[in-house]
Structure formats: structure tokens, C-alpha cells
Tab-separated table of C-alpha atoms in Angstrom:
chain	number	residue	atom	x	y	z
A	1	MET	CA	0.000	0.000	0.000
A	2	LEU	CA	2.779	2.395	0.931
A	3	THR	CA	4.428	1.553	-2.401
A	4	PHE	CA	1.389	2.933	-4.215
A	5	LEU	CA	1.489	6.051	-2.085
A	6	VAL	CA	5.163	6.588	-2.912
A	7	VAL	CA	4.596	6.020	-6.656
A	8	VAL	CA	1.669	8.446	-6.794
A	9	LEU	CA	3.370	11.100	-4.676
A	10	VAL	CA	6.585	10.915	-6.699
A	11	SER	CA	4.829	11.314	-10.051
A	12	ASN	CA	2.706	14.128	-8.640
A	13	ALA	CA	5.857	15.868	-7.448
A	14	MET	CA	7.542	15.213	-10.816
A	15	ILE	CA	4.676	17.018	-12.579
A	16	GLY	CA	5.192	19.963	-10.238
A	17	VAL	CA	8.963	20.064	-10.513
A	18	THR	CA	9.225	19.471	-14.273
A	19	SER	CA	6.351	21.815	-15.186
A	20	PRO	CA	8.549	24.817	-16.141
A	21	LEU	CA	10.625	22.577	-18.442
A	22	VAL	CA	7.642	20.748	-19.905
A	23	ALA	CA	5.839	24.034	-20.597
A	24	ARG	CA	8.785	25.246	-22.639
A	25	GLY	CA	8.325	22.352	-25.066
A	26	LEU	CA	4.595	22.815	-25.556
A	27	ALA	CA	2.434	25.246	-27.516
A	28	PRO	CA	1.041	27.778	-24.992
A	29	CYS	CA	-2.550	26.548	-25.306
A	30	THR	CA	-1.497	22.921	-24.769
A	31	ALA	CA	0.778	23.883	-21.867
A	32	THR	CA	-1.960	25.827	-20.060
A	33	ARG	CA	-4.547	23.073	-20.374
A	34	LEU	CA	-2.280	20.066	-19.902
A	35	ILE	CA	-0.213	21.338	-16.968
A	36	GLY	CA	-3.166	22.916	-15.170
A	37	VAL	CA	-5.333	19.815	-15.454
A	38	ALA	CA	-2.471	17.305	-14.942
A	39	ALA	CA	-1.312	18.994	-11.742
A	40	PHE	CA	-4.846	19.062	-10.401
A	41	VAL	CA	-5.706	15.470	-11.335
A	42	THR	CA	-2.453	13.976	-10.013
A	43	THR	CA	-2.795	15.919	-6.780
A	44	LEU	CA	-6.343	14.628	-6.466
A	45	ALA	CA	-5.034	11.077	-7.024
A	46	SER	CA	-2.357	11.506	-4.331
A	47	GLY	CA	-5.016	12.762	-1.950
A	48	PHE	CA	-7.150	9.742	-2.782
A	49	VAL	CA	-4.304	7.269	-2.070
A	50	LEU	CA	-3.446	9.148	1.121
A	51	CYS	CA	-7.091	8.767	2.228
A	52	ILE	CA	-6.900	5.010	1.525
A	53	VAL	CA	-3.711	4.633	3.585
A	54	CYS	CA	-5.295	6.516	6.478
A	55	PHE	CA	-8.428	4.393	6.205
A	56	ASP	CA	-6.358	1.176	6.183
A	57	PHE	CA	-4.448	2.388	9.213
A	58	VAL	CA	-7.543	3.279	11.210
A	59	THR	CA	-9.329	-0.002	10.425
A	60	GLN	CA	-6.285	-1.991	11.634
A	61	ILE	CA	-7.145	-0.927	15.185
A	62	PRO	CA	-8.828	-4.057	16.695
A	63	THR	CA	-11.819	-2.210	18.198
A	64	ILE	CA	-12.654	-0.505	14.918
A	65	ALA	CA	-12.061	-3.715	12.951
A	66	ARG	CA	-14.606	-5.489	15.166
A	67	VAL	CA	-17.228	-2.806	14.475
A	68	GLY	CA	-16.676	-3.210	10.743
A	69	ARG	CA	-16.729	-7.032	11.074
A	70	TRP	CA	-13.185	-7.385	9.721
A	71	SER	CA	-10.483	-9.625	11.160
A	72	ALA	CA	-7.800	-7.349	12.591
A	73	GLY	CA	-5.453	-10.369	12.649
A	74	SER	CA	-5.839	-10.751	8.892
A	75	PHE	CA	-4.948	-7.063	8.380
A	76	ASN	CA	-1.869	-7.413	10.546
A	77	SER	CA	-0.670	-10.565	8.838
A	78	ASP	CA	-0.585	-9.016	5.385
A	79	ASP	CA	1.226	-5.731	4.766
A	80	PRO	CA	0.004	-3.655	7.720
A	81	VAL	CA	0.548	0.119	7.741
A	82	PRO	CA	3.275	0.815	10.382
A	83	VAL	CA	1.952	2.881	13.290
A	84	ALA	CA	4.365	5.831	12.855
A	85	CYS	CA	3.662	5.920	9.136
A	86	GLY	CA	-0.087	5.725	9.631
A	87	LEU	CA	-0.080	8.512	12.202
A	88	ALA	CA	2.047	10.714	9.948
A	89	CYS	CA	-0.297	10.112	7.001
A	90	CYS	CA	-3.332	11.033	9.103
A	91	LEU	CA	-1.673	14.277	10.220
A	92	VAL	CA	-0.666	15.165	6.656
A	93	LEU	CA	-4.179	14.440	5.409
A	94	LEU	CA	-5.625	16.702	8.075
A	95	ALA	CA	-3.241	19.534	7.153
A	96	VAL	CA	-3.979	19.130	3.427
A	97	VAL	CA	-7.738	19.257	4.011
A	98	VAL	CA	-7.394	22.475	6.024
A	99	LEU	CA	-5.075	24.096	3.439
A	100	VAL	CA	-7.286	23.139	0.490
A	101	ILE	CA	-10.442	24.402	2.177
A	102	ARG	CA	-8.749	27.711	2.966
A	103	ARG	CA	-7.393	28.147	-0.549
A	104	SER	CA	-10.728	27.167	-2.142
A	105	ALA	CA	-12.475	29.802	-0.060
A	106	ALA	CA	-9.968	32.438	-1.198
A	107	LEU	CA	-10.377	31.385	-4.851
A	108	ALA	CA	-14.160	31.444	-4.624
A	109	GLY	CA	-13.928	34.913	-3.064
A	110	ASP	CA	-11.747	36.195	-5.926
A	111	LEU	CA	-14.047	34.849	-8.608
A	112	TRP	CA	-17.138	36.034	-6.793
A	113	SER	CA	-15.904	39.607	-6.423
A	114	SER	CA	-14.923	39.640	-10.085
A	115	ALA	CA	-18.377	38.382	-11.142
A	116	ALA	CA	-20.002	40.869	-8.769
A	117	ALA	CA	-18.065	43.738	-10.385
A	118	CYS	CA	-19.188	42.512	-13.822
A	119	ARG	CA	-22.814	42.445	-12.724
A	120	ARG	CA	-22.603	46.046	-11.578
A	121	PHE	CA	-21.618	47.305	-15.033
A	122	PRO	CA	-24.727	48.613	-16.798
A	123	PRO	CA	-25.801	46.430	-19.746
A	124	PHE	CA	-24.921	48.957	-22.440
A	125	THR	CA	-21.225	48.980	-21.617
A	126	GLY	CA	-20.693	45.835	-23.666
A	127	GLN	CA	-17.547	43.815	-23.119
A	128	LEU	CA	-15.187	46.778	-22.837
A	129	VAL	CA	-15.154	49.092	-19.832
A	130	VAL	CA	-12.913	52.137	-20.041
A	131	VAL	CA	-11.726	53.543	-16.714
A	132	ASP	CA	-10.685	57.177	-16.605
A	133	ASP	CA	-7.223	56.749	-15.068
A	134	PRO	CA	-3.924	58.092	-16.438
A	135	GLU	CA	-1.943	55.022	-15.312
A	136	PRO	CA	-1.771	52.476	-18.172
A	137	ASP	CA	-3.409	49.228	-17.095
A	138	ALA	CA	-5.652	46.560	-18.588
A	139	TYR	CA	-7.129	43.317	-17.378
A	140	ALA	CA	-9.879	40.784	-17.966
A	141	LEU	CA	-12.543	40.246	-15.324
A	142	PRO	CA	-14.265	36.870	-15.644
A	143	GLY	CA	-18.009	36.854	-14.968
A	144	TRP	CA	-21.001	34.562	-15.453
A	145	ARG	CA	-21.883	36.021	-18.812
A	146	GLY	CA	-18.507	36.147	-20.492
A	147	GLY	CA	-16.980	38.817	-18.270
A	148	HIS	CA	-15.532	42.223	-19.099
A	149	ILE	CA	-12.346	43.788	-20.352
A	150	VAL	CA	-11.261	46.755	-18.248
A	151	VAL	CA	-8.838	49.211	-19.858
A	152	THR	CA	-7.690	52.555	-18.482
A	153	SER	CA	-7.771	55.673	-20.636
A	154	GLY	CA	-4.035	55.898	-19.898
A	155	MET	CA	-3.448	52.560	-21.637
A	156	LEU	CA	-5.571	53.523	-24.648
A	157	GLY	CA	-3.626	56.774	-24.843
A	158	VAL	CA	-0.203	55.149	-25.189
A	159	LEU	CA	-1.231	52.532	-27.779
A	160	ASP	CA	-2.035	53.277	-31.394
A	161	ALA	CA	-5.218	51.866	-32.956
A	162	ASP	CA	-3.479	48.680	-34.187
A	163	GLU	CA	-1.965	48.047	-30.788
A	164	GLN	CA	-5.317	48.620	-29.079
A	165	GLN	CA	-6.713	45.864	-31.263
A	166	VAL	CA	-3.964	43.507	-30.002
A	167	LEU	CA	-4.772	44.415	-26.413
A	168	LEU	CA	-8.503	43.798	-26.866
A	169	ALA	CA	-7.915	40.483	-28.667
A	170	HIS	CA	-5.505	39.407	-25.902
A	171	GLU	CA	-7.969	40.099	-23.091
A	172	ALA	CA	-10.885	38.618	-25.056
A	173	SER	CA	-8.848	35.407	-25.412
A	174	HIS	CA	-8.434	35.217	-21.607
A	175	LEU	CA	-12.198	35.424	-21.184
A	176	ARG	CA	-13.137	33.170	-24.101
A	177	HIS	CA	-10.833	30.325	-23.063
A	178	ARG	CA	-11.503	30.756	-19.325
A	179	HIS	CA	-7.826	31.000	-18.440
A	180	HIS	CA	-8.717	31.793	-14.839
A	181	ALA	CA	-10.135	28.258	-14.454
A	182	TYR	CA	-6.752	26.663	-15.279
A	183	VAL	CA	-4.981	29.040	-12.906
A	184	ALA	CA	-7.505	28.114	-10.205
A	185	LEU	CA	-6.874	24.360	-10.705
A	186	ALA	CA	-3.116	24.917	-10.523
A	187	THR	CA	-3.497	27.039	-7.381
A	188	LEU	CA	-5.483	24.307	-5.650
A	189	ALA	CA	-2.854	21.711	-6.598
A	190	ALA	CA	-0.137	23.963	-5.152
A	191	ALA	CA	-2.128	24.450	-1.941
A	192	ALA	CA	-2.404	20.688	-1.425
A	193	ASN	CA	1.125	19.766	-2.453
A	194	PRO	CA	4.089	22.082	-1.774
A	195	LEU	CA	6.045	20.320	-4.541
A	196	CYS	CA	3.543	21.736	-7.047
A	197	ARG	CA	4.149	25.309	-5.945
A	198	ALA	CA	5.829	26.257	-9.242
A	199	VAL	CA	2.738	25.201	-11.215
A	200	PRO	CA	0.468	28.272	-10.821
A	201	ALA	CA	3.146	30.622	-12.175
A	202	VAL	CA	3.833	28.258	-15.085
A	203	VAL	CA	0.127	28.063	-15.960
A	204	ARG	CA	-0.236	31.844	-15.627
A	205	THR	CA	2.691	32.501	-17.959
A	206	SER	CA	1.420	29.933	-20.471
A	207	ALA	CA	-2.018	31.558	-20.408
A	208	GLU	CA	-0.466	34.975	-21.139
A	209	ARG	CA	1.454	33.454	-24.059
A	210	TRP	CA	-1.724	31.741	-25.281
A	211	ALA	CA	-3.595	35.075	-25.272
A	212	ASP	CA	-0.623	36.720	-27.058
A	213	GLU	CA	-0.691	34.046	-29.765
A	214	ASP	CA	-4.465	34.501	-30.170
A	215	ALA	CA	-4.015	38.263	-30.465
A	216	ALA	CA	-1.235	37.786	-33.045
A	217	GLN	CA	-3.518	35.493	-35.022
A	218	ALA	CA	-6.514	37.841	-34.761
A	219	THR	CA	-4.495	40.771	-36.089
A	220	GLY	CA	-2.464	38.604	-38.460
A	221	ASP	CA	0.788	40.312	-37.445
A	222	ARG	CA	3.195	38.882	-34.861
A	223	ARG	CA	5.457	41.934	-34.919
A	224	LEU	CA	2.489	44.176	-34.234
A	225	ALA	CA	1.561	41.990	-31.260
A	226	ALA	CA	5.158	42.175	-29.986
A	227	ARG	CA	5.077	45.947	-30.365
A	228	ALA	CA	1.828	46.224	-28.387
A	229	VAL	CA	3.131	44.049	-25.539
A	230	ALA	CA	6.456	45.917	-25.447
A	231	ARG	CA	4.870	49.354	-25.520
A	232	ALA	CA	2.248	48.531	-22.893
A	233	GLY	CA	4.950	47.057	-20.642
A	234	LEU	CA	7.296	50.014	-21.054
A	235	GLU	CA	4.686	52.704	-20.646
A	236	SER	CA	3.141	51.160	-17.558
A	237	ALA	CA	6.611	50.738	-16.032
A	238	LYS	CA	7.351	54.393	-16.793
A	239	ALA	CA	4.083	55.546	-15.257
A	240	LYS	CA	4.641	53.419	-12.157
A	241	ARG	CA	8.140	54.836	-11.700
A	242	ALA	CA	6.886	58.403	-12.037
A	243	HIS	CA	4.186	57.527	-9.563
A	244	ARG	CA	6.322	55.879	-6.905
A	245	GLY	CA	9.734	57.300	-7.641
A	246	THR	CA	11.210	53.831	-7.923
A	247	LEU	CA	10.316	50.479	-9.311
A	248	ALA	CA	9.238	47.971	-6.693
A	249	LEU	CA	11.569	45.038	-7.209
A	250	GLY	CA	10.771	41.530	-6.167
A	251	MET	CA	7.229	41.681	-7.462
A	252	SER	CA	8.435	41.771	-11.017
A	253	ASP	CA	8.893	38.808	-13.261
A	254	SER	CA	10.479	39.036	-16.670
A	255	GLN	CA	7.268	37.852	-18.326
A	256	VAL	CA	6.716	40.875	-20.549
A	257	ALA	CA	10.148	40.754	-22.166
A	258	GLN	CA	9.867	36.969	-22.640
A	259	ARG	CA	6.478	37.383	-24.260
A	260	ALA	CA	7.674	40.079	-26.655
A	261	LYS	CA	10.687	37.905	-27.538
A	262	ALA	CA	8.457	34.897	-28.211
A	263	LEU	CA	6.258	36.989	-30.512
A	264	MET	CA	9.282	38.137	-32.508
A	265	ALA	CA	10.097	34.489	-33.300
A	266	PRO	CA	7.859	32.177	-35.327
A	267	PRO	CA	5.479	30.071	-33.194
A	268	ALA	CA	7.401	27.192	-31.601
A	269	PRO	CA	6.144	23.688	-32.406
A	270	THR	CA	5.093	21.274	-29.660
A	271	ARG	CA	7.914	18.859	-28.799
A	272	PRO	CA	6.641	15.264	-28.594
A	273	LEU	CA	9.043	14.524	-25.715
A	274	SER	CA	7.441	17.132	-23.434
A	275	LEU	CA	3.999	15.825	-24.276
A	276	ALA	CA	5.126	12.233	-23.624
A	277	VAL	CA	6.689	13.107	-20.247
A	278	ALA	CA	3.524	14.826	-19.027
A	279	ALA	CA	1.246	12.070	-20.330
A	280	ALA	CA	3.439	9.327	-18.789
A	281	LEU	CA	3.396	11.009	-15.370
A	282	VAL	CA	-0.389	11.342	-15.419
A	283	LEU	CA	-0.734	7.712	-16.519
A	284	VAL	CA	1.583	6.418	-13.771
A	285	THR	CA	-0.382	8.382	-11.169
A	286	MET	CA	-3.695	7.015	-12.391
A	287	VAL	CA	-2.396	3.430	-12.413
A	288	GLY	CA	-1.028	3.949	-8.888
A	289	ALA	CA	-4.345	5.277	-7.577
A	290	PHE	CA	-6.279	2.481	-9.270
A	291	GLY	CA	-3.868	-0.127	-7.884
A	292	ALA	CA	-4.254	1.273	-4.361
A	293	ALA	CA	-8.048	1.137	-4.628
A	294	LEU	CA	-8.038	-2.464	-5.939
A	295	THR	CA	-5.564	-3.717	-3.315
A	296	THR	CA	-7.521	-2.184	-0.484
A	297	GLU	CA	-10.791	-3.608	-1.697
A	298	HIS	CA	-9.218	-7.045	-1.956
A	299	ARG	CA	-7.765	-6.725	1.515
A	300	PHE	CA	-11.104	-5.855	3.085
A	301	GLU	CA	-12.820	-8.759	1.336
A	302	ARG	CA	-10.269	-11.176	2.825
A	303	ALA	CA	-10.475	-9.576	6.271
A	304	HIS	CA	-14.243	-9.899	6.200
A	305	ALA	CA	-14.013	-13.562	5.113
A	306	SER	CA	-11.599	-14.465	7.912
A	307	TYR	CA	-13.783	-12.605	10.420
A	308	LEU	CA	-16.697	-14.822	9.431
A	309	GLN	CA	-14.550	-17.958	9.799
A	310	GLN	CA	-13.519	-17.050	13.344
B	1	MET	CA	-22.733	30.718	-36.612
B	2	SER	CA	-24.904	33.246	-34.821
B	3	ALA	CA	-22.724	32.936	-31.714
B	4	GLY	CA	-19.692	33.684	-33.880
B	5	ASP	CA	-21.466	36.706	-35.348
B	6	ARG	CA	-22.300	37.957	-31.898
B	7	ARG	CA	-18.696	37.605	-30.794
B	8	GLU	CA	-17.554	39.481	-33.901
B	9	ARG	CA	-20.077	42.186	-33.178
B	10	GLY	CA	-18.937	42.447	-29.549
B	11	ALA	CA	-15.296	42.745	-30.631
B	12	LEU	CA	-16.197	45.430	-33.155
B	13	GLU	CA	-18.186	47.414	-30.599
B	14	ALA	CA	-15.280	47.187	-28.170
B	15	GLU	CA	-12.896	48.461	-30.835
B	16	VAL	CA	-15.138	51.384	-31.714
B	17	LEU	CA	-15.567	52.276	-28.031
B	18	ALA	CA	-11.816	52.064	-27.457
B	19	CYS	CA	-11.221	54.332	-30.423
B	20	LEU	CA	-13.661	56.953	-29.137
B	21	ALA	CA	-12.290	56.676	-25.607
B	22	ALA	CA	-8.744	57.251	-26.854
B	23	THR	CA	-9.722	60.437	-28.677
B	24	ASP	CA	-10.647	63.601	-26.871
B	25	GLY	CA	-13.299	65.130	-29.087
B	26	PRO	CA	-16.335	63.675	-30.837
B	27	MET	CA	-15.791	61.789	-34.101
B	28	THR	CA	-17.775	61.198	-37.261
B	29	ALA	CA	-18.294	57.685	-38.597
B	30	ARG	CA	-15.781	58.499	-41.330
B	31	GLN	CA	-13.126	59.458	-38.768
B	32	VAL	CA	-13.779	56.328	-36.717
B	33	ASN	CA	-13.488	54.261	-39.865
B	34	THR	CA	-10.077	55.731	-40.686
B	35	ALA	CA	-8.915	55.410	-37.089
B	36	ILE	CA	-9.679	51.713	-36.673
B	37	VAL	CA	-7.423	50.368	-39.339
B	38	SER	CA	-9.036	46.957	-39.739
B	39	SER	CA	-10.287	46.979	-43.318
B	40	LEU	CA	-13.941	47.399	-42.456
B	41	ALA	CA	-16.664	48.719	-44.672
B	42	TYR	CA	-17.778	52.238	-43.788
B	43	THR	CA	-21.348	50.981	-43.466
B	44	THR	CA	-20.285	48.391	-40.843
B	45	VAL	CA	-18.791	51.153	-38.723
B	46	MET	CA	-21.973	53.223	-39.228
B	47	THR	CA	-24.145	50.291	-38.103
B	48	THR	CA	-21.944	49.663	-35.058
B	49	LEU	CA	-22.050	53.314	-34.053
B	50	GLY	CA	-25.820	53.295	-34.491
B	51	ARG	CA	-26.156	50.209	-32.324
B	52	LEU	CA	-23.954	51.678	-29.585
B	53	HIS	CA	-26.029	54.850	-29.718
B	54	GLU	CA	-29.239	52.823	-29.326
B	55	LYS	CA	-27.741	51.026	-26.315
B	56	GLY	CA	-26.977	54.383	-24.765
B	57	ALA	CA	-23.205	54.007	-24.812
B	58	LEU	CA	-22.790	56.928	-27.239
B	59	VAL	CA	-24.442	60.271	-27.759
B	60	ARG	CA	-24.580	61.857	-31.199
B	61	GLU	CA	-25.376	65.246	-32.636
B	62	LEU	CA	-25.909	66.363	-36.160
B	63	THR	CA	-23.190	68.733	-37.306
B	64	GLY	CA	-23.566	69.760	-40.893
B	65	ARG	CA	-24.686	66.681	-42.809
B	66	ALA	CA	-23.090	64.018	-40.582
B	67	TYR	CA	-23.534	62.787	-37.056
B	68	VAL	CA	-20.659	63.140	-34.615
B	69	TYR	CA	-20.421	60.554	-31.854
B	70	ARG	CA	-18.878	60.683	-28.404
B	71	LEU	CA	-18.983	58.463	-25.332
B	72	THR	CA	-21.895	58.995	-22.999
B	73	GLY	CA	-20.130	61.219	-20.539
B	74	ASP	CA	-21.266	61.447	-16.994
B	75	SER	CA	-24.920	60.531	-17.282
B	76	LEU	CA	-25.182	56.754	-17.601
B	77	ALA	CA	-21.575	55.715	-17.864
B	78	ILE	CA	-20.727	57.129	-14.482
B	79	ASP	CA	-22.028	54.008	-12.802
B	80	ALA	CA	-19.732	51.779	-14.838
B	81	ALA	CA	-16.814	54.113	-14.352
B	82	VAL	CA	-17.295	54.245	-10.597
B	83	THR	CA	-17.625	50.471	-10.330
B	84	ALA	CA	-14.611	49.941	-12.512
B	85	ARG	CA	-12.522	52.440	-10.602
B	86	ARG	CA	-13.433	50.873	-7.289
B	87	MET	CA	-12.511	47.439	-8.673
B	88	HIS	CA	-9.348	48.946	-10.039
B	89	LYS	CA	-8.324	50.349	-6.673
B	90	ALA	CA	-9.100	47.055	-4.950
B	91	LEU	CA	-6.987	45.169	-7.486
B	92	ASN	CA	-4.116	47.613	-7.278
B	93	ALA	CA	-4.120	47.450	-3.519
B	94	GLY	CA	-4.230	43.651	-3.510
B	95	SER	CA	-1.703	41.364	-5.045
B	96	ASP	CA	-1.424	40.533	-8.717
B	97	ARG	CA	-1.903	36.944	-7.690
B	98	SER	CA	-5.693	36.953	-7.657
B	99	VAL	CA	-6.872	34.095	-9.900
B	100	ALA	CA	-9.583	36.279	-11.315
B	101	LEU	CA	-7.059	38.744	-12.632
B	102	ASN	CA	-5.270	38.496	-15.944
B	103	ARG	CA	-3.318	41.733	-16.309
B	104	PHE	CA	-2.068	42.662	-19.754
B	105	VAL	CA	1.387	43.566	-18.452
B	106	SER	CA	3.114	43.018	-15.139
B	107	GLU	CA	6.077	44.909	-13.706
B	108	LEU	CA	9.466	45.072	-15.386
B	109	GLU	CA	13.089	44.554	-14.410
B	110	PRO	CA	15.360	47.429	-15.542
B	111	GLU	CA	17.194	45.168	-18.015
B	112	ASP	CA	13.863	44.052	-19.525
B	113	GLU	CA	12.943	47.685	-19.900
B	114	ARG	CA	16.104	48.304	-21.931
B	115	PHE	CA	15.389	45.237	-24.061
B	116	LEU	CA	11.810	46.348	-24.764
B	117	ALA	CA	12.870	49.906	-25.599
B	118	GLU	CA	15.403	48.541	-28.098
B	119	LEU	CA	12.778	46.206	-29.563
B	120	LEU	CA	10.309	49.062	-29.986
B	121	ARG	CA	12.962	51.184	-31.675
B	122	GLN	CA	13.630	48.364	-34.161
B	123	LEU	CA	9.935	47.855	-34.817
B	124	SER	CA	9.344	51.584	-35.289
B	125	ASP	CA	11.857	51.623	-38.143
B	126	GLU	CA	9.295	49.637	-40.081
B	127	PRO	CA	6.638	51.524	-42.069
B	128	PRO	CA	4.343	53.205	-39.508
B	129	PRO	CA	0.786	51.928	-39.045
B	130	ALA	CA	-2.030	53.734	-40.812
B	131	GLY	CA	-3.899	54.474	-37.578
B	132	VAL	CA	-4.093	57.497	-35.353
B	133	SER	CA	-2.098	57.633	-32.187
């Protein structure tokens, strides 16, 4: 049983640790979907196997075994969960449940406040909401009915008409493909498993690249898309510096420059190796979880049979 | 098909609104058409402007023989603007790490800034776009 737990946990951790590398070999849309969903599903599988181990451990206790009409002796004769191990698993499970509940509540709060903001926009505003603010900024707010694109007048002011089109296509892509859902899945995986903590940033970056590629396709001009991303990045950095006197370091990631660079090159093809690695890890996890479920079921059948013989 | 049309229409309306929001004064349909470079028929722009006017997003007046359009200023749009600004403040105050938030650009390292400035300079050497700034 513990073997299954180790197999599932290791492949779950591998997904988390290799995600930045794997993402580099995938088209942005594939990377966002595959890594977001794979991290979530493998974390779910690890949680499932952890639950089974804890259940096995608890039912080994003679008093509880008697209530369930299982033979505790039969459990102890074949592959019992060691006491220290069982206790540790129960504690970890408890911690994971608390962390996941807390993170889910935070995620639900984020999405709810975004949807609430969308509902408050009057119906005639359409998808685009322009905020009168000199600081260049733009973002997509997901909502129940497709959500809204919020752009400041400062951002519209620094971009020419072509570049504005790139910006609108980019944000519309976020909303259309529900990028926030993949980020949410990745965030939950990271909350449950610290080894997946790199995943949300990877999924976020892939989603930005996906929206960039969509915008480049919508306008039919990669260099134009690169120009829009570069100009928006530069101008908002300039405005922030004028505003605060200095650039807050530490919060920054070199995403914008990477995105502009990627748009200057032709779209990179998906490397089969990256795809194979991700698929293999998901498969191994699933087999591990299935194996754990089968073994446990078998074990309880035997324990019940030997209880009846006693 | 109809869903695709609706999406197209939404995108077009957004573009027209962005164009009007980026310009200070009111614009005629002809001016909007020249400003939004996408090779659209003049009549499409006219229809879009008409639709936005019907929805109350734009006001228009007849000057000479053509209508000029501008964004509904403080009457109806104020609600949206206030909501958006409040949201904006909340988002700025909070972290960028909200799942609900997909910002167009995040902050820059100084060396990235130099790289982007150089990139823009290169790209500006190309023939300039036919739009307005």
C-alpha cells in the first residue's frame, strides 16, 4: 500500500517540478490546459491514495475492525501500515484538508468579487469598460456572462489603434478560453502539495502566451503583437516609476520581455518529448491510484471472510 | 454561426468604443473608420455606431450633414466608471496573484525595460501603421 502512495506522490511531485521545463516544449494553449489539469488530477489522485492509507491504518485498530466485522489479525498478517507511518499520514491528510479548504475559499472569493463587479456594469457597456485613469493598465474580469475587459484611458492613450486591437484580442482570449479556471486548478494543486508550488506561475505565464498568440492570429501580425506588448509594458513601467519614484523590485517577473521575444520568433512547435513526459506522469499516477483502490478492496474482502470464519 | 457573429459584433463594438475613448473630441463615422485600421466597410462602422447609440453608450449630434459621436459622458456611464474604478483600486491594492485577474502587463526589471525599448525602436523603423495615435 505504501508503495502505491510513494509512486503516486513521486509522479505528482515530478509534474510539479518538471512543469517549467515541460511548458517550454509545448504550444502555450497545450501547456496551459495540460499542466493545469495534470497537476490538479495527479494531486487529487495523491489525496485519494493518502485517504486510503489513512483508512487502512484506522481499520487496523482491533476495536474498529470489530465494528466493521473485519479480522484485525488478517490485516496485521498481510502488509500492515506501520503505526508511525499511519499517524504521519493522518496528520498530513488533516493539514492538506485544512489548506485546500482555505485556498478554495480564497479562490471562490476572488471569482465572486470579479463576477459581482461585472454584474454592476450597466448592460450597455458591452464587453469593454474604459476607466478614466492616467496610469496604463488593462485586465480581464471573468463573470457569469462572459466577463468584461477593463482598460484605463491611460493605456488607450499610449497605444495606437493597431496596438489597441492587439490588447482587446488578448484580453478577449483570456475570457473566451476561461484562463482563470486553469490558474484556479493549478493554485489548488499547489495548496495541497508544496512540490507543485511552481505550477500556478507556469500556468499563468502559459495563459499569457496563449492570449498573445491569439491576439497575433486575430491581427495577423506577430510583430504588431510584440510591439503592443512591449509598448504597454514600457509605458506602464514608466508611469509606475513616475508615480512611486522607484520600481518595486521583487514583485516583477520578466514575463513581458519573454512574451515580446516569443512573438518576434515564429510560433514554436510542440515537442513530442514534453507531451510524452507529461502524459506518462499522469498515466503512472492514475495506475497507482487504481492499484491502491483495488488492493484495499481485496484486503477488506479477505479480512471480512476471515472474520466470518472465526 | 450566430454565436460567432455575436462575438464578432462584440469585438467590433469594443474596438469602436476604445477608439472613441482614446480620442478627446467627438468623431464622425468616417473618422472612426479611418482610425480603426481593420479593413472594415464604412457601413459596418456606421451600423456599429448606431447600435452603440441605441444602447446608450454613445451620444450623437448632427453637425452639418453628418452625425458626430462621443462616449456617454457622466450621465449613464458614471455608474460603470465608478464600479470599474473601485474594482481597479481594490486590485491595485491587492496582489497581482488573484486568480480572477489576468493583467495585460506586469512589472518590469530594468534590463527588460532596456530590451523592450530597443525592440520598440527596431519595430518603429518599419513603415508606420495607418492608424491614429
